Amino acid sequence: MRVLLTGAAGFIGSHIAEELTTRGHEVVSVDNLLPQAHSSVPEWTNFVRGDVQDFDLMTRLLDGVDAVCHQAAVVGHGLDPSDAPLYVRNNDHGTAVVLAAMHSAGVRKLVLASSMVVYGEGRYVCSVHGDVRPEPRVSIDLKAGRYEPSCPICGDSVDWALIEEDAPLDPRSTYAATKVAQEHLASTWARQADGNVWALRYHNVYGPRMARDTPYAGVAALFRSALERGEAPTVLEDGMQLRDFVHVTDVAVANVLALESSVSGFVPVNVCSGSPHTVGELAQALASAYGGPSPQIVGGARSGDVRHIVASPVAAQRLLGFQARVGFAEGVRAFASDPLRA
């Protein structure tokens, strides 16, 4: 199979390129090396330097291509709402151009990098009212150390549950809003162009080649960067926020399985380990593996952060035959010495 891979020089994209090559596929790689993700030209992959917003370039690169694996995006929490044009331009306009070029070139299969952030808060269950959708947390509660969401009907405490792909989409950050828009664009394209889309909703991806300590980096990279500086990892809230940490090599496998699998229309799938851990657990495990200072729990929270988001891995297992292979303890031990991206 000949695959056009966007964002091929990035954290996840570079691992997908390697997995595709290992499995005997031909990869056409493109990346524009956004400074938010790259301070230098990476050595780990060959690629065309170009922007997915360039329709003529995309059309040329799509010649003879069987499928597109679209990873190019600005990721992470960002600085503040002033980042919105950067996110929308690269994530949404870029996706629109890729889809238009695919239509022009007659390419009908897309694997889209989506994210758990499309859900907002995860799934919660009230003992009285069943499945509920908590309201966004407010700053007065967060400042007072009240981090857990409550039932929007009765105000009682709620329990987290595994979130499945049919959950409502409720983005709570600029980045999240652009990932929802990418999904909607891809879904609309699939209907209009008789296309086929796997939307892979990544959960907390970590591993070698993560970006270092920037506003666009993931929490694992922030902790690791602090340890490299000889500092204690700083954990917001009380450290009990639940996430699903999935290794980048597993994410790469999920992408290749999707490229190799047939799909009809638009199908979203959680890509996760199926084994949730708290953010505090991650910080402590990484500090222990690195041999650095223990994490500091500092309270507070970033605007747009959610409390618990834990995915069901069932659909990925059933539809793609995907099951994560790298366990939390093994992956975090390796990540303590994995190379990071400058």
Short mmCIF file of C-alpha atoms in Angstrom, two decimals:
data_model
loop_
_atom_site.label_atom_id
_atom_site.label_comp_id
_atom_site.label_asym_id
_atom_site.label_seq_id
_atom_site.Cartn_x
_atom_site.Cartn_y
_atom_site.Cartn_z
CA MET A 1 0.00 0.00 0.00
CA ARG A 2 1.19 3.54 -0.78
CA VAL A 3 0.32 5.89 2.09
CA LEU A 4 0.56 9.67 2.33
CA LEU A 5 1.55 10.43 5.93
CA THR A 6 1.20 14.03 7.11
CA GLY A 7 3.03 15.21 10.22
CA ALA A 8 5.56 12.48 9.48
CA ALA A 9 8.45 14.11 11.35
CA GLY A 10 6.46 14.51 14.54
CA PHE A 11 6.23 12.47 17.72
CA ILE A 12 3.50 10.06 16.60
CA GLY A 13 3.96 10.44 12.85
CA SER A 14 7.59 9.31 12.89
CA HIS A 15 6.64 6.09 14.69
CA ILE A 16 3.84 5.45 12.20
CA ALA A 17 6.31 5.90 9.35
CA GLU A 18 8.58 3.27 10.87
CA GLU A 19 5.72 0.83 11.49
CA LEU A 20 4.41 1.24 7.95
CA THR A 21 7.88 0.63 6.50
CA THR A 22 8.43 -2.40 8.72
CA ARG A 23 5.19 -3.89 7.40
CA GLY A 24 6.28 -3.39 3.80
CA HIS A 25 4.20 -0.33 2.88
CA GLU A 26 5.44 2.61 0.83
CA VAL A 27 5.31 5.92 2.72
CA VAL A 28 5.08 9.39 1.20
CA SER A 29 5.98 11.68 4.11
CA VAL A 30 5.29 15.40 4.54
CA ASP A 31 5.81 17.80 7.43
CA ASN A 32 6.14 21.57 7.70
CA LEU A 33 8.21 21.52 10.94
CA LEU A 34 6.08 23.95 12.91
CA PRO A 35 8.24 25.71 15.52
CA GLN A 36 5.69 24.81 18.22
CA ALA A 37 6.83 21.19 17.79
CA HIS A 38 10.31 21.38 16.23
CA SER A 39 13.32 23.52 17.04
CA SER A 40 15.50 21.63 14.54
CA VAL A 41 15.20 19.20 11.64
CA PRO A 42 14.75 15.68 13.09
CA GLU A 43 17.08 12.92 11.96
CA TRP A 44 14.72 9.97 12.30
CA THR A 45 12.74 10.17 9.07
CA ASN A 46 12.93 11.37 5.48
CA PHE A 47 10.14 13.69 4.38
CA VAL A 48 9.06 16.43 2.05
CA ARG A 49 9.02 19.75 3.86
CA GLY A 50 5.71 21.34 3.06
CA ASP A 51 2.39 22.50 4.46
CA VAL A 52 -0.83 20.50 4.27
CA GLN A 53 -2.56 23.82 3.53
CA ASP A 54 -0.83 23.84 0.12
CA PHE A 55 -3.46 22.27 -2.17
CA ASP A 56 -1.12 21.91 -5.16
CA LEU A 57 1.52 20.16 -3.05
CA MET A 58 -1.04 17.81 -1.52
CA THR A 59 -2.42 16.95 -4.96
CA ARG A 60 1.06 16.14 -6.26
CA LEU A 61 1.92 14.00 -3.24
CA LEU A 62 -1.35 12.07 -3.59
CA ASP A 63 -0.39 10.73 -7.01
CA GLY A 64 -0.60 6.94 -6.81
CA VAL A 65 -1.57 6.97 -3.13
CA ASP A 66 -4.03 4.41 -1.74
CA ALA A 67 -4.77 6.03 1.63
CA VAL A 68 -3.93 9.07 3.76
CA CYS A 69 -2.82 8.96 7.39
CA HIS A 70 -3.37 12.52 8.63
CA GLN A 71 -1.34 13.31 11.74
CA ALA A 72 -0.34 16.92 11.06
CA ALA A 73 -1.75 19.21 13.76
CA VAL A 74 -0.92 21.68 16.48
CA VAL A 75 -1.49 19.76 19.71
CA GLY A 76 -1.47 20.37 23.45
CA HIS A 77 -3.02 22.90 25.77
CA GLY A 78 -1.37 25.94 24.23
CA LEU A 79 -0.87 29.32 25.82
CA ASP A 80 -4.28 31.00 25.93
CA PRO A 81 -7.16 31.90 23.55
CA SER A 82 -4.76 33.93 21.42
CA ASP A 83 -3.58 30.57 20.05
CA ALA A 84 -6.96 29.98 18.38
CA PRO A 85 -5.94 31.18 14.88
CA LEU A 86 -2.84 28.96 15.00
CA TYR A 87 -4.90 25.89 15.92
CA VAL A 88 -7.72 26.56 13.47
CA ARG A 89 -5.41 27.38 10.57
CA ASN A 90 -3.27 24.27 10.93
CA ASN A 91 -5.77 21.75 12.26
CA ASP A 92 -9.03 22.66 10.55
CA HIS A 93 -8.08 24.56 7.42
CA GLY A 94 -5.24 22.10 6.91
CA THR A 95 -7.63 19.16 7.17
CA ALA A 96 -10.07 20.82 4.78
CA VAL A 97 -7.31 21.21 2.18
CA VAL A 98 -6.21 17.58 2.61
CA LEU A 99 -9.79 16.39 2.10
CA ALA A 100 -10.26 18.59 -0.96
CA ALA A 101 -7.02 17.30 -2.46
CA MET A 102 -8.07 13.71 -1.72
CA HIS A 103 -11.35 14.30 -3.55
CA SER A 104 -9.50 15.79 -6.51
CA ALA A 105 -7.06 12.86 -6.59
CA GLY A 106 -9.73 10.21 -6.11
CA VAL A 107 -8.29 8.89 -2.84
CA ARG A 108 -11.11 7.56 -0.70
CA LYS A 109 -9.52 6.27 2.52
CA LEU A 110 -8.44 8.39 5.49
CA VAL A 111 -7.06 7.58 8.92
CA LEU A 112 -7.46 10.73 11.02
CA ALA A 113 -5.60 11.52 14.24
CA SER A 114 -8.33 12.58 16.65
CA SER A 115 -8.19 12.78 20.43
CA MET A 116 -9.91 12.00 23.70
CA VAL A 117 -10.32 15.76 24.17
CA VAL A 118 -13.38 15.68 21.91
CA TYR A 119 -15.33 14.21 24.85
CA GLY A 120 -14.54 16.93 27.37
CA GLU A 121 -15.18 15.31 30.72
CA GLY A 122 -15.40 11.54 30.70
CA ARG A 123 -18.39 9.40 31.52
CA TYR A 124 -19.96 9.67 34.99
CA VAL A 125 -22.69 7.77 36.78
CA CYS A 126 -24.93 9.13 39.56
CA SER A 127 -26.37 6.55 41.96
CA VAL A 128 -29.80 8.16 41.52
CA HIS A 129 -29.85 9.56 37.98
CA GLY A 130 -27.62 7.12 36.10
CA ASP A 131 -25.38 8.44 33.32
CA VAL A 132 -24.95 12.20 33.65
CA ARG A 133 -22.87 14.93 32.03
CA PRO A 134 -21.35 17.18 34.72
CA GLU A 135 -21.14 20.90 34.11
CA PRO A 136 -17.68 22.39 33.47
CA ARG A 137 -15.78 22.87 36.70
CA VAL A 138 -15.59 26.47 37.94
CA SER A 139 -12.57 28.34 39.24
CA ILE A 140 -14.02 28.94 42.71
CA ASP A 141 -14.30 25.19 43.28
CA LEU A 142 -10.86 24.46 41.87
CA LYS A 143 -9.25 27.14 44.06
CA ALA A 144 -10.97 25.60 47.08
CA GLY A 145 -9.67 22.14 46.23
CA ARG A 146 -13.06 20.80 45.12
CA TYR A 147 -11.95 18.91 42.05
CA GLU A 148 -14.51 16.15 41.62
CA PRO A 149 -17.51 16.86 39.37
CA SER A 150 -20.99 16.37 40.72
CA CYS A 151 -24.36 15.31 39.37
CA PRO A 152 -25.88 18.26 37.46
CA ILE A 153 -29.35 17.21 38.63
CA CYS A 154 -29.01 16.52 42.36
CA GLY A 155 -25.51 17.77 43.13
CA ASP A 156 -24.40 14.46 44.67
CA SER A 157 -21.06 12.84 43.97
CA VAL A 158 -20.65 10.74 40.82
CA ASP A 159 -18.46 7.81 39.85
CA TRP A 160 -16.36 7.68 36.69
CA ALA A 161 -17.01 5.01 34.09
CA LEU A 162 -15.44 3.96 30.79
CA ILE A 163 -16.32 6.29 27.94
CA GLU A 164 -17.36 4.79 24.62
CA GLU A 165 -17.32 6.24 21.14
CA ASP A 166 -21.03 7.15 21.09
CA ALA A 167 -20.61 9.62 23.96
CA PRO A 168 -21.58 13.25 23.22
CA LEU A 169 -18.78 15.52 22.05
CA ASP A 170 -18.13 18.41 24.42
CA PRO A 171 -14.81 20.18 23.71
CA ARG A 172 -13.45 22.34 26.53
CA SER A 173 -10.34 23.89 24.99
CA THR A 174 -9.36 25.47 21.69
CA TYR A 175 -7.41 22.37 20.74
CA ALA A 176 -10.40 20.17 21.57
CA ALA A 177 -12.71 22.34 19.48
CA THR A 178 -10.41 21.97 16.48
CA LYS A 179 -10.29 18.18 16.87
CA VAL A 180 -14.10 18.06 16.89
CA ALA A 181 -14.11 20.22 13.77
CA GLN A 182 -11.64 17.87 12.09
CA GLU A 183 -13.97 14.95 12.82
CA HIS A 184 -16.96 16.83 11.43
CA LEU A 185 -15.05 17.80 8.29
CA ALA A 186 -13.94 14.20 7.75
CA SER A 187 -17.42 12.84 8.42
CA THR A 188 -18.96 15.30 5.95
CA TRP A 189 -16.29 14.45 3.35
CA ALA A 190 -17.05 10.74 3.78
CA ARG A 191 -20.72 11.34 2.97
CA GLN A 192 -20.13 13.74 0.09
CA ALA A 193 -17.23 11.90 -1.55
CA ASP A 194 -18.21 8.32 -0.71
CA GLY A 195 -15.08 8.23 1.44
CA ASN A 196 -14.09 6.05 4.36
CA VAL A 197 -12.61 7.34 7.60
CA TRP A 198 -11.19 5.84 10.76
CA ALA A 199 -11.03 8.62 13.39
CA LEU A 200 -8.58 7.40 16.01
CA ARG A 201 -9.25 9.12 19.33
CA TYR A 202 -5.86 8.97 21.04
CA HIS A 203 -5.75 9.04 24.79
CA ASN A 204 -2.62 10.22 26.65
CA VAL A 205 0.22 9.21 24.32
CA TYR A 206 3.77 9.09 25.66
CA GLY A 207 7.13 7.66 24.62
CA PRO A 208 10.33 8.50 22.74
CA ARG A 209 10.48 11.69 20.64
CA MET A 210 7.92 13.60 22.67
CA ALA A 211 8.48 17.34 22.56
CA ARG A 212 10.20 18.77 25.60
CA ASP A 213 8.81 21.32 28.04
CA THR A 214 6.61 23.56 25.86
CA PRO A 215 2.99 24.72 26.18
CA TYR A 216 2.19 22.22 23.42
CA ALA A 217 3.74 19.18 25.13
CA GLY A 218 1.91 16.42 26.97
CA VAL A 219 2.01 15.94 30.74
CA ALA A 220 4.48 13.04 30.55
CA ALA A 221 6.98 15.25 28.70
CA LEU A 222 6.48 18.07 31.22
CA PHE A 223 7.29 15.70 34.08
CA ARG A 224 10.31 14.25 32.30
CA SER A 225 11.63 17.70 31.39
CA ALA A 226 11.40 18.79 35.02
CA LEU A 227 13.37 15.72 36.12
CA GLU A 228 16.07 16.47 33.53
CA ARG A 229 16.43 19.92 35.10
CA GLY A 230 16.81 18.32 38.53
CA GLU A 231 13.39 19.58 39.60
CA ALA A 232 10.42 17.76 41.09
CA PRO A 233 7.54 17.15 38.67
CA THR A 234 4.70 19.56 39.44
CA VAL A 235 1.31 17.86 39.67
CA LEU A 236 -1.83 19.99 39.51
CA GLU A 237 -5.00 19.40 41.53
CA ASP A 238 -4.50 16.51 43.97
CA GLY A 239 -2.89 14.18 41.46
CA MET A 240 -5.89 11.86 41.42
CA GLN A 241 -7.06 12.77 37.90
CA LEU A 242 -7.53 9.56 35.94
CA ARG A 243 -6.14 9.13 32.45
CA ASP A 244 -5.28 6.31 30.08
CA PHE A 245 -1.59 6.47 29.16
CA VAL A 246 -0.87 4.65 25.91
CA HIS A 247 2.61 4.12 24.45
CA VAL A 248 3.40 5.72 21.11
CA THR A 249 4.49 2.43 19.56
CA ASP A 250 1.04 1.02 20.29
CA VAL A 251 -0.55 4.10 18.71
CA ALA A 252 1.55 3.53 15.61
CA VAL A 253 0.33 -0.06 15.40
CA ALA A 254 -3.29 1.12 15.73
CA ASN A 255 -2.81 3.47 12.78
CA VAL A 256 -1.35 0.77 10.56
CA LEU A 257 -4.12 -1.66 11.52
CA ALA A 258 -6.64 1.01 10.53
CA LEU A 259 -4.91 1.60 7.21
CA GLU A 260 -4.95 -2.13 6.56
CA SER A 261 -8.61 -2.57 7.62
CA SER A 262 -11.70 -1.80 5.59
CA VAL A 263 -14.18 0.74 6.89
CA SER A 264 -17.47 2.12 5.65
CA GLY A 265 -18.22 5.80 6.18
CA PHE A 266 -16.95 7.53 9.32
CA VAL A 267 -16.00 5.38 12.33
CA PRO A 268 -14.45 6.79 15.54
CA VAL A 269 -12.36 4.49 17.76
CA ASN A 270 -10.68 5.03 21.12
CA VAL A 271 -6.96 4.24 21.05
CA CYS A 272 -5.98 3.50 24.62
CA SER A 273 -4.26 0.99 26.86
CA GLY A 274 -7.40 -0.05 28.71
CA SER A 275 -5.55 0.40 32.03
CA PRO A 276 -6.19 3.77 33.70
CA HIS A 277 -3.75 5.45 36.08
CA THR A 278 -3.75 8.75 37.91
CA VAL A 279 -1.58 11.67 36.86
CA GLY A 280 0.05 11.42 40.28
CA GLU A 281 0.93 7.78 39.65
CA LEU A 282 2.58 8.72 36.38
CA ALA A 283 4.64 11.45 38.04
CA GLN A 284 5.76 9.17 40.88
CA ALA A 285 6.58 6.22 38.62
CA LEU A 286 8.58 8.45 36.28
CA ALA A 287 10.44 10.15 39.15
CA SER A 288 11.34 6.77 40.63
CA ALA A 289 12.52 5.38 37.29
CA TYR A 290 14.57 8.51 36.58
CA GLY A 291 16.00 8.66 40.10
CA GLY A 292 14.85 12.22 40.60
CA PRO A 293 12.96 14.13 43.28
CA SER A 294 9.46 13.06 44.24
CA PRO A 295 6.55 14.93 42.65
CA GLN A 296 5.04 17.99 44.29
CA ILE A 297 1.26 18.23 44.47
CA VAL A 298 0.47 21.91 44.05
CA GLY A 299 -3.32 22.10 43.61
CA GLY A 300 -4.95 24.43 41.13
CA ALA A 301 -5.88 23.51 37.57
CA ARG A 302 -5.51 24.85 34.06
CA SER A 303 -8.52 26.35 32.35
CA GLY A 304 -10.23 23.66 30.31
CA ASP A 305 -8.72 20.73 32.18
CA VAL A 306 -11.08 17.86 32.93
CA ARG A 307 -11.09 15.55 35.93
CA HIS A 308 -11.37 11.96 34.70
CA ILE A 309 -11.34 10.63 31.15
CA VAL A 310 -10.98 6.87 30.87
CA ALA A 311 -11.69 5.05 27.62
CA SER A 312 -13.24 1.75 26.72
CA PRO A 313 -10.87 -0.27 24.50
CA VAL A 314 -13.62 -2.63 23.29
CA ALA A 315 -14.35 -1.06 19.90
CA ALA A 316 -10.67 -0.95 18.91
CA GLN A 317 -10.30 -4.61 19.86
CA ARG A 318 -13.45 -5.61 17.96
CA LEU A 319 -13.07 -3.47 14.84
CA LEU A 320 -9.30 -3.30 14.39
CA GLY A 321 -7.98 -6.21 16.40
CA PHE A 322 -5.96 -3.65 18.36
CA GLN A 323 -4.76 -4.29 21.89
CA ALA A 324 -2.01 -2.28 23.55
CA ARG A 325 1.16 -4.28 24.17
CA VAL A 326 3.25 -1.91 26.31
CA GLY A 327 2.26 -1.96 29.97
CA PHE A 328 2.31 1.15 32.15
CA ALA A 329 5.25 0.11 34.36
CA GLU A 330 7.34 -1.06 31.42
CA GLY A 331 6.57 1.98 29.31
CA VAL A 332 7.27 4.53 32.05
CA ARG A 333 10.56 2.86 32.97
CA ALA A 334 11.68 3.14 29.36
CA PHE A 335 10.40 6.70 29.05
CA ALA A 336 12.70 7.79 31.89
CA SER A 337 15.63 7.46 29.47
CA ASP A 338 13.92 7.76 26.09
CA PRO A 339 15.18 10.53 23.78
CA LEU A 340 12.96 13.61 23.69
CA ARG A 341 12.59 16.03 20.82
CA ALA A 342 14.44 19.32 21.17
#
